[in-house]
Coordinates of C-alpha atoms in Angstrom, one line a residue:
M1 CA 114.1 68.0 31.3
A2 CA 110.4 68.8 31.1
A3 CA 109.5 72.3 32.2
I4 CA 106.8 71.1 34.5
L5 CA 109.3 69.3 36.7
V6 CA 111.2 72.6 37.2
F7 CA 108.4 75.0 37.6
A8 CA 106.5 72.8 40.0
A9 CA 109.0 73.9 42.6
P10 CA 110.3 77.4 41.6
P11 CA 113.1 79.0 43.4
A12 CA 110.8 80.9 45.7
A13 CA 112.2 78.5 48.2
H14 CA 115.5 80.2 48.3
A15 CA 118.7 78.6 49.5
Q16 CA 119.4 78.9 53.2
Q17 CA 122.1 81.3 54.3
A18 CA 125.5 79.8 53.6
A19 CA 128.2 79.7 56.2
G20 CA 130.0 83.1 56.2
E21 CA 127.5 84.8 54.0
R22 CA 126.4 88.2 55.1
P23 CA 123.0 88.0 56.8
E24 CA 121.8 91.0 54.8
V25 CA 122.7 89.2 51.6
A26 CA 120.5 86.3 52.4
A27 CA 117.7 88.5 53.5
A28 CA 117.9 90.8 50.5
A29 CA 118.0 87.8 48.1
Q30 CA 114.9 86.5 49.7
A31 CA 113.1 89.8 49.5
V32 CA 113.8 90.3 45.7
G33 CA 113.8 86.7 44.6
D34 CA 110.3 86.4 43.2
K35 CA 110.6 89.7 41.4
V36 CA 113.9 88.6 39.8
V37 CA 112.2 85.4 38.5
A38 CA 109.2 87.4 37.2
W39 CA 111.5 89.9 35.4
R40 CA 113.6 87.1 33.9
R41 CA 110.5 85.3 32.5
D42 CA 109.1 88.6 31.1
I43 CA 112.4 89.5 29.4
H44 CA 112.8 86.0 28.1
A45 CA 109.4 86.1 26.5
H46 CA 110.2 89.5 24.9
P47 CA 113.8 89.2 23.6
E48 CA 115.5 92.0 21.6
L49 CA 118.6 91.9 19.5
G50 CA 121.6 94.2 20.0
N51 CA 121.0 97.9 19.8
R52 CA 117.3 97.2 19.7
E53 CA 116.7 96.5 23.4
T54 CA 114.1 99.3 23.7
R55 CA 111.5 97.4 25.8
T56 CA 114.1 95.9 28.0
A57 CA 115.9 99.2 28.6
A58 CA 112.6 100.9 29.4
L59 CA 111.8 98.2 32.0
V60 CA 115.2 98.7 33.6
A61 CA 115.0 102.5 33.6
D62 CA 111.5 102.5 35.1
H63 CA 112.7 100.2 37.8
L64 CA 115.7 102.3 38.6
R65 CA 113.5 105.4 38.8
A66 CA 111.1 103.6 41.1
L67 CA 114.0 103.0 43.4
G68 CA 114.7 106.7 43.6
L69 CA 117.7 106.6 41.3
E70 CA 118.3 108.9 38.2
P71 CA 119.1 106.6 35.3
K72 CA 120.8 107.8 32.2
T73 CA 119.3 106.3 29.1
G74 CA 120.2 106.0 25.4
I75 CA 123.9 105.3 26.0
A76 CA 125.4 103.4 23.1
T77 CA 121.8 103.4 21.6
T78 CA 119.9 101.6 24.3
G79 CA 122.2 101.4 27.3
V80 CA 121.2 102.5 30.8
T81 CA 123.3 103.5 33.8
A82 CA 122.6 104.8 37.3
V83 CA 124.7 105.6 40.3
L84 CA 123.8 104.8 43.9
K85 CA 125.5 107.0 46.5
G86 CA 125.7 105.3 49.8
G87 CA 125.2 107.0 53.1
R88 CA 128.9 106.5 54.2
P89 CA 132.1 107.3 52.5
G90 CA 133.8 104.5 50.6
P91 CA 135.1 103.2 47.3
R92 CA 133.4 103.2 43.9
I93 CA 132.5 100.1 42.0
A94 CA 130.6 99.2 38.9
L95 CA 128.3 96.3 38.3
R96 CA 127.5 95.3 34.7
A97 CA 124.7 93.2 33.0
D98 CA 124.0 92.8 29.3
M99 CA 120.5 92.9 27.8
D100 CA 120.6 91.6 24.2
A101 CA 119.3 88.3 22.8
L102 CA 120.4 86.2 19.8
P103 CA 118.9 85.4 16.4
V104 CA 118.0 81.9 17.5
T105 CA 114.6 80.1 17.2
E106 CA 113.7 78.8 20.7
R107 CA 113.1 75.0 21.1
T108 CA 112.4 74.8 24.8
D109 CA 109.0 73.9 26.3
V110 CA 108.9 76.6 29.0
P111 CA 105.6 78.5 29.2
F112 CA 107.3 81.8 28.6
A113 CA 109.3 80.6 25.6
S114 CA 110.0 83.3 23.0
K115 CA 107.7 83.5 19.9
V116 CA 109.5 86.6 18.6
T117 CA 110.8 86.5 15.0
T118 CA 112.8 89.0 12.9
T119 CA 114.9 89.3 9.8
F120 CA 118.7 89.0 10.5
R121 CA 121.3 89.3 7.7
G122 CA 118.4 88.9 5.2
Q123 CA 117.0 85.7 6.7
Q124 CA 113.9 85.1 8.8
T125 CA 114.7 83.8 12.3
G126 CA 113.5 83.6 15.8
V127 CA 114.9 85.7 18.6
M128 CA 115.8 84.1 21.9
H129 CA 117.7 84.7 25.1
A130 CA 119.9 81.7 24.3
C131 CA 122.8 83.0 26.2
G132 CA 121.2 84.0 29.5
H133 CA 121.3 87.8 29.3
D134 CA 117.7 87.9 30.5
A135 CA 119.1 86.4 33.7
H136 CA 121.9 88.9 34.0
T137 CA 119.6 91.9 33.5
S138 CA 117.1 90.5 36.1
V139 CA 119.8 89.7 38.6
L140 CA 121.3 93.2 38.4
M141 CA 117.8 94.8 38.8
G142 CA 117.4 92.7 41.9
V143 CA 120.9 93.7 43.2
A144 CA 120.1 97.4 42.6
E145 CA 116.9 97.1 44.6
A146 CA 118.7 95.4 47.4
L147 CA 121.6 97.9 47.6
V148 CA 119.2 100.8 47.5
A149 CA 117.4 99.3 50.5
M150 CA 120.8 99.4 52.3
K151 CA 121.6 102.9 51.1
D152 CA 121.9 104.6 54.5
E153 CA 124.5 102.2 55.8
L154 CA 126.2 101.5 52.4
P155 CA 129.8 102.8 52.1
G156 CA 130.8 104.2 48.8
E157 CA 129.1 104.4 45.4
V158 CA 127.8 101.9 42.9
M159 CA 127.3 102.3 39.2
F160 CA 124.8 99.9 37.6
I161 CA 125.5 99.3 33.9
F162 CA 122.9 97.7 31.7
Q163 CA 124.6 97.3 28.4
P164 CA 123.2 96.6 24.9
A165 CA 124.8 94.6 22.1
E166 CA 127.2 92.3 24.0
E167 CA 126.8 89.8 21.2
G168 CA 127.8 92.6 18.7
P169 CA 125.9 95.4 17.1
P170 CA 124.1 95.1 13.8
D171 CA 126.4 95.5 10.7
G172 CA 127.4 99.1 10.2
E173 CA 126.6 100.2 13.8
E174 CA 128.7 100.8 16.9
G175 CA 127.6 99.2 20.2
G176 CA 128.4 97.2 23.2
A177 CA 130.9 97.8 26.0
E178 CA 133.4 99.6 23.9
E179 CA 130.8 102.1 22.8
M180 CA 129.5 102.6 26.3
L181 CA 133.0 103.6 27.4
A182 CA 133.5 105.7 24.3
Q183 CA 130.4 107.7 25.3
G184 CA 132.0 108.4 28.7
I185 CA 130.4 106.2 31.3
F186 CA 133.7 106.0 33.2
S187 CA 134.6 109.7 32.6
D188 CA 132.7 111.2 35.5
F189 CA 132.4 108.0 37.5
K190 CA 135.7 106.0 37.5
P191 CA 135.2 102.9 39.6
E192 CA 138.0 101.2 41.4
A193 CA 136.7 97.8 40.3
V194 CA 134.1 96.3 38.0
F195 CA 132.2 93.1 38.5
G196 CA 130.1 91.0 36.2
L197 CA 128.7 87.5 35.9
H198 CA 127.4 85.0 33.3
V199 CA 125.1 82.0 33.7
F200 CA 126.8 79.0 32.1
S201 CA 125.6 75.7 30.9
T202 CA 128.9 73.9 31.5
L203 CA 128.4 74.3 35.3
G204 CA 125.7 72.7 37.3
A205 CA 123.3 74.8 39.3
G206 CA 124.6 75.6 42.7
R207 CA 128.2 76.1 41.5
I208 CA 130.3 79.2 40.6
G209 CA 133.3 79.2 38.3
V210 CA 136.1 81.8 38.5
H211 CA 139.6 81.9 36.9
A212 CA 142.3 84.4 37.6
G213 CA 144.1 86.1 34.8
P214 CA 143.2 85.6 31.1
T215 CA 139.8 84.0 31.3
M216 CA 137.8 84.3 28.1
A217 CA 139.3 84.5 24.6
A218 CA 139.7 87.4 22.3
S219 CA 137.1 87.0 19.5
D220 CA 137.3 88.3 16.0
R221 CA 135.0 87.9 13.0
F222 CA 136.1 87.3 9.4
N223 CA 134.4 87.5 6.1
I224 CA 135.8 85.8 2.9
V225 CA 134.2 86.1 -0.5
V226 CA 135.4 83.7 -3.1
K227 CA 134.7 85.0 -6.6
G228 CA 134.5 82.7 -9.6
R229 CA 132.5 82.8 -12.9
Q230 CA 129.0 81.5 -13.2
T231 CA 128.2 78.6 -15.5
H232 CA 125.7 75.8 -16.0
G233 CA 126.2 72.9 -13.6
S234 CA 126.6 70.5 -16.6
R235 CA 129.5 72.6 -17.9
P236 CA 131.8 73.4 -15.0
W237 CA 134.7 73.9 -17.4
G238 CA 132.7 76.9 -18.8
G239 CA 133.2 78.9 -15.7
I240 CA 135.2 79.0 -12.5
D241 CA 133.7 77.1 -9.6
P242 CA 133.8 79.1 -6.3
V243 CA 132.0 76.3 -4.4
V244 CA 134.9 73.9 -4.9
A245 CA 137.4 76.6 -4.2
A246 CA 135.5 77.5 -1.0
A247 CA 135.4 73.9 0.1
D248 CA 139.2 73.5 -0.4
L249 CA 139.7 76.8 1.4
I250 CA 137.7 75.7 4.5
G251 CA 139.7 72.5 4.8
T252 CA 143.1 74.2 4.3
A253 CA 142.2 76.9 6.7
Q254 CA 142.3 74.3 9.5
T255 CA 146.0 74.1 9.1
V256 CA 146.3 77.7 10.3
V257 CA 145.7 76.3 13.7
S258 CA 147.0 72.8 13.5
R259 CA 150.3 73.6 11.6
R260 CA 151.0 77.3 11.9
Q261 CA 150.3 78.1 15.6
D262 CA 152.0 76.8 18.7
I263 CA 148.9 75.5 20.5
S264 CA 151.1 74.1 23.3
K265 CA 151.4 77.8 24.3
Q266 CA 147.8 78.9 24.2
P267 CA 144.7 77.4 22.5
V268 CA 143.4 78.8 19.2
V269 CA 140.1 78.3 17.5
L270 CA 139.2 79.1 13.9
S271 CA 135.6 78.2 12.9
F272 CA 133.4 78.9 9.9
G273 CA 129.9 79.7 10.9
A274 CA 128.0 80.4 7.7
I275 CA 128.5 79.7 4.0
N276 CA 126.3 81.2 1.3
G277 CA 126.6 80.7 -2.4
G278 CA 124.2 79.9 -5.3
I279 CA 120.4 79.6 -5.5
R280 CA 119.8 76.6 -7.8
Y281 CA 121.0 73.0 -8.0
N282 CA 122.2 73.2 -11.6
I283 CA 123.9 76.6 -11.6
I284 CA 127.5 77.1 -10.5
P285 CA 127.4 80.5 -8.9
D286 CA 129.6 83.6 -9.3
Q287 CA 130.7 83.7 -5.7
V288 CA 130.5 82.1 -2.2
E289 CA 130.6 84.1 1.0
M290 CA 131.9 82.7 4.2
V291 CA 131.9 84.1 7.7
G292 CA 133.4 82.8 10.9
T293 CA 135.2 83.5 14.1
I294 CA 138.8 83.4 15.5
R295 CA 139.5 82.9 19.2
T296 CA 142.9 83.5 20.8
F297 CA 144.5 84.4 24.1
D298 CA 147.8 85.8 22.9
E299 CA 148.1 89.0 20.8
D300 CA 151.0 87.7 18.6
M301 CA 149.1 84.5 17.9
R302 CA 146.0 86.6 17.1
Q303 CA 147.8 88.7 14.5
G304 CA 149.5 85.5 13.1
V305 CA 146.1 83.9 12.5
F306 CA 144.8 87.0 10.8
A307 CA 147.8 87.0 8.3
D308 CA 147.8 83.2 7.8
L309 CA 144.0 83.0 7.1
K310 CA 144.1 85.8 4.6
N311 CA 147.1 84.2 2.9
V312 CA 145.3 80.8 2.7
A313 CA 142.1 82.4 1.3
E314 CA 143.9 84.3 -1.4
K315 CA 146.3 81.5 -2.5
V316 CA 143.8 78.6 -2.4
A317 CA 141.3 80.6 -4.4
Q318 CA 144.1 81.5 -6.9
A319 CA 145.0 77.8 -7.2
H320 CA 141.4 77.2 -8.5
G321 CA 141.5 80.2 -10.9
A322 CA 139.3 82.2 -8.6
T323 CA 140.0 85.2 -6.4
A324 CA 139.2 85.8 -2.7
V325 CA 138.5 89.0 -0.9
A326 CA 139.4 88.2 2.7
Q327 CA 138.5 90.7 5.4
V328 CA 140.4 89.2 8.4
P329 CA 139.1 90.6 10.7
D330 CA 136.1 92.4 9.3
T331 CA 135.1 94.3 12.4
K332 CA 136.7 95.3 15.7
G333 CA 136.8 92.3 17.9
N334 CA 136.7 91.8 21.6
P335 CA 140.1 91.6 23.5
V336 CA 140.9 88.9 26.0
T337 CA 138.8 89.1 29.2
V338 CA 141.3 89.2 32.1
N339 CA 140.3 88.8 35.7
D340 CA 142.7 90.9 37.7
P341 CA 144.7 88.4 39.8
A342 CA 144.8 90.5 43.0
L343 CA 141.1 91.3 42.8
T344 CA 140.2 87.7 42.0
A345 CA 142.2 86.4 45.0
R346 CA 140.6 89.1 47.2
M347 CA 137.0 88.2 46.2
L348 CA 137.3 84.5 46.0
P349 CA 136.3 84.0 49.7
S350 CA 133.2 86.1 49.0
L351 CA 132.1 83.7 46.3
Q352 CA 132.9 80.7 48.5
K353 CA 130.7 82.2 51.3
V354 CA 127.7 82.1 49.0
V355 CA 127.8 78.5 47.7
G356 CA 130.6 76.9 49.8
A357 CA 134.2 76.4 49.0
D358 CA 133.6 73.0 47.4
N359 CA 131.2 74.6 44.9
V360 CA 133.5 77.3 43.6
V361 CA 135.6 75.8 40.8
D362 CA 138.3 77.0 38.4
P363 CA 136.9 76.3 34.9
G364 CA 140.2 77.1 33.3
L365 CA 140.4 79.0 30.0
T366 CA 137.1 79.6 28.2
M367 CA 137.0 79.9 24.4
G368 CA 133.9 82.0 24.6
A369 CA 134.3 85.7 24.5
E370 CA 132.9 88.7 26.4
D371 CA 133.0 92.4 25.8
F372 CA 133.2 92.8 29.6
S373 CA 136.9 92.7 28.6
F374 CA 136.7 96.4 27.6
Y375 CA 135.7 97.4 31.2
A376 CA 138.4 95.2 32.6
R377 CA 141.0 97.0 30.5
E378 CA 140.0 100.3 32.2
V379 CA 139.9 99.2 35.8
P380 CA 140.5 95.9 37.6
G381 CA 137.7 93.5 36.8
L382 CA 136.2 90.2 38.0
F383 CA 133.9 88.2 35.8
F384 CA 132.6 84.9 37.2
F385 CA 130.3 82.1 36.0
V386 CA 127.1 80.9 37.7
G387 CA 126.0 77.3 37.0
A388 CA 122.8 77.1 34.9
T389 CA 122.2 73.4 34.2
P390 CA 119.7 71.5 36.5
R391 CA 121.3 69.4 39.1
D392 CA 119.9 66.1 37.6
Q393 CA 121.5 66.8 34.2
D394 CA 125.1 66.4 33.1
P395 CA 126.6 69.8 32.2
K396 CA 128.8 68.1 29.7
T397 CA 125.8 67.0 27.6
A398 CA 123.4 69.9 28.4
P399 CA 122.5 72.3 25.6
S400 CA 125.1 75.0 25.5
N401 CA 124.7 78.7 25.7
H402 CA 123.6 79.9 22.2
S403 CA 121.7 76.6 21.6
P404 CA 118.0 76.9 20.8
E405 CA 117.5 74.4 23.6
F406 CA 119.5 76.4 26.2
F407 CA 117.7 76.0 29.5
L408 CA 118.3 78.0 32.7
D409 CA 117.7 76.4 36.1
E410 CA 116.2 79.4 37.8
S411 CA 118.0 78.7 41.1
A412 CA 120.9 80.4 39.3
L413 CA 119.1 83.7 39.7
D414 CA 119.1 83.4 43.4
I415 CA 122.8 82.5 43.4
G416 CA 123.6 85.3 41.0
V417 CA 121.9 87.9 43.2
R418 CA 123.6 86.6 46.4
A419 CA 127.0 86.3 44.8
L420 CA 127.0 89.8 43.2
L421 CA 125.7 91.3 46.5
Q422 CA 128.3 89.5 48.6
V423 CA 131.1 90.6 46.3
S424 CA 129.9 94.2 46.3
L425 CA 129.4 94.5 50.0
D426 CA 132.6 92.8 50.9
Y427 CA 134.5 95.1 48.6
L428 CA 132.8 98.3 49.7
N429 CA 133.2 97.5 53.3
D430 CA 136.8 96.2 53.1
P431 CA 138.4 97.4 49.8
P432 CA 141.9 96.0 48.9
R433 CA 144.8 97.8 50.5
S434 CA 147.2 99.5 48.0

């Protein structure tokens, strides 16, 4: 969809108040809407990778200070938090947004497309908000402004969490939600519930997706190095070919899912994402390195895949006369993201009030992963999806999150603000009864 068609009628013309939506929510979204769009476009044009979100964090912190809050900065490298104390007694909640971008070269035609480049894992690449974290950050900035404006009548307290490195910190560094918690953000302020959202290409604009219980998969990264012996390409018998061994390994590894795991119980995904080996067409190299991801919903299945993949790597390499060093996993992964069933049931009507009951759908299990899972292990959590694909485009064929052509219909920003506000105000004014 050409950008001019979208930006000729930007979402300054916000949606009318939905039936049952709090009037203060509609008014607040209208008041902050243009700012949210402007912040999102600015952040989109200046993306930063995980643990490097210095400009974004400064933008957030300056905004929170201007609202009269006292942000804490530098948490888990670049994270920012602030607590709003309402004028009336009530519960505590936390609202979370992620700030980091991806090593993706943007291929959209929006006027604020990223031109940023960097070196990632030794390769030159562009940097892009290809997953929508620019939207999440902007939405939460708008929600913070709206809630501060309601401070005197607001019951309870709200922690705003602006988190770095949701996509994972750089190699050798700590980061993300787990590190935010390790540095104590829930030590002095322990919320009763935590809420977050994610714009999603598989939903059309105007829709919200929410699923109770296990929602997003556990994600783990693996690294396998197949070691052979270098030789001239014309004399393969003079060495040990790690390329052929790696190719056999990749094919055989698919049986870990198709023949070793009971996928009638829960889905499992094992994908290779990068293969590097050799530098010249007529040289068989010493080694080939492969990295990839494992997605699971069951802890026993997760551990089974780890063991099976390591076994396949070592034994297949051995069959070719090579060796394999298999780190499975090679870093700490994200656990399953679980939406607390009681909290989800309690807040479902709040989401329905924003877009209408017919536009709130259950997307089922999502193989994507989120480190929001760490917060939801500490306190009951609710994580929902906001449709990002323009209404005249089929979400099934739209460029996905993480695509260089990922495109956000900016009406999702208005819905994100309204949904997060409605959920927050409904919870604070009428928390679940124990």
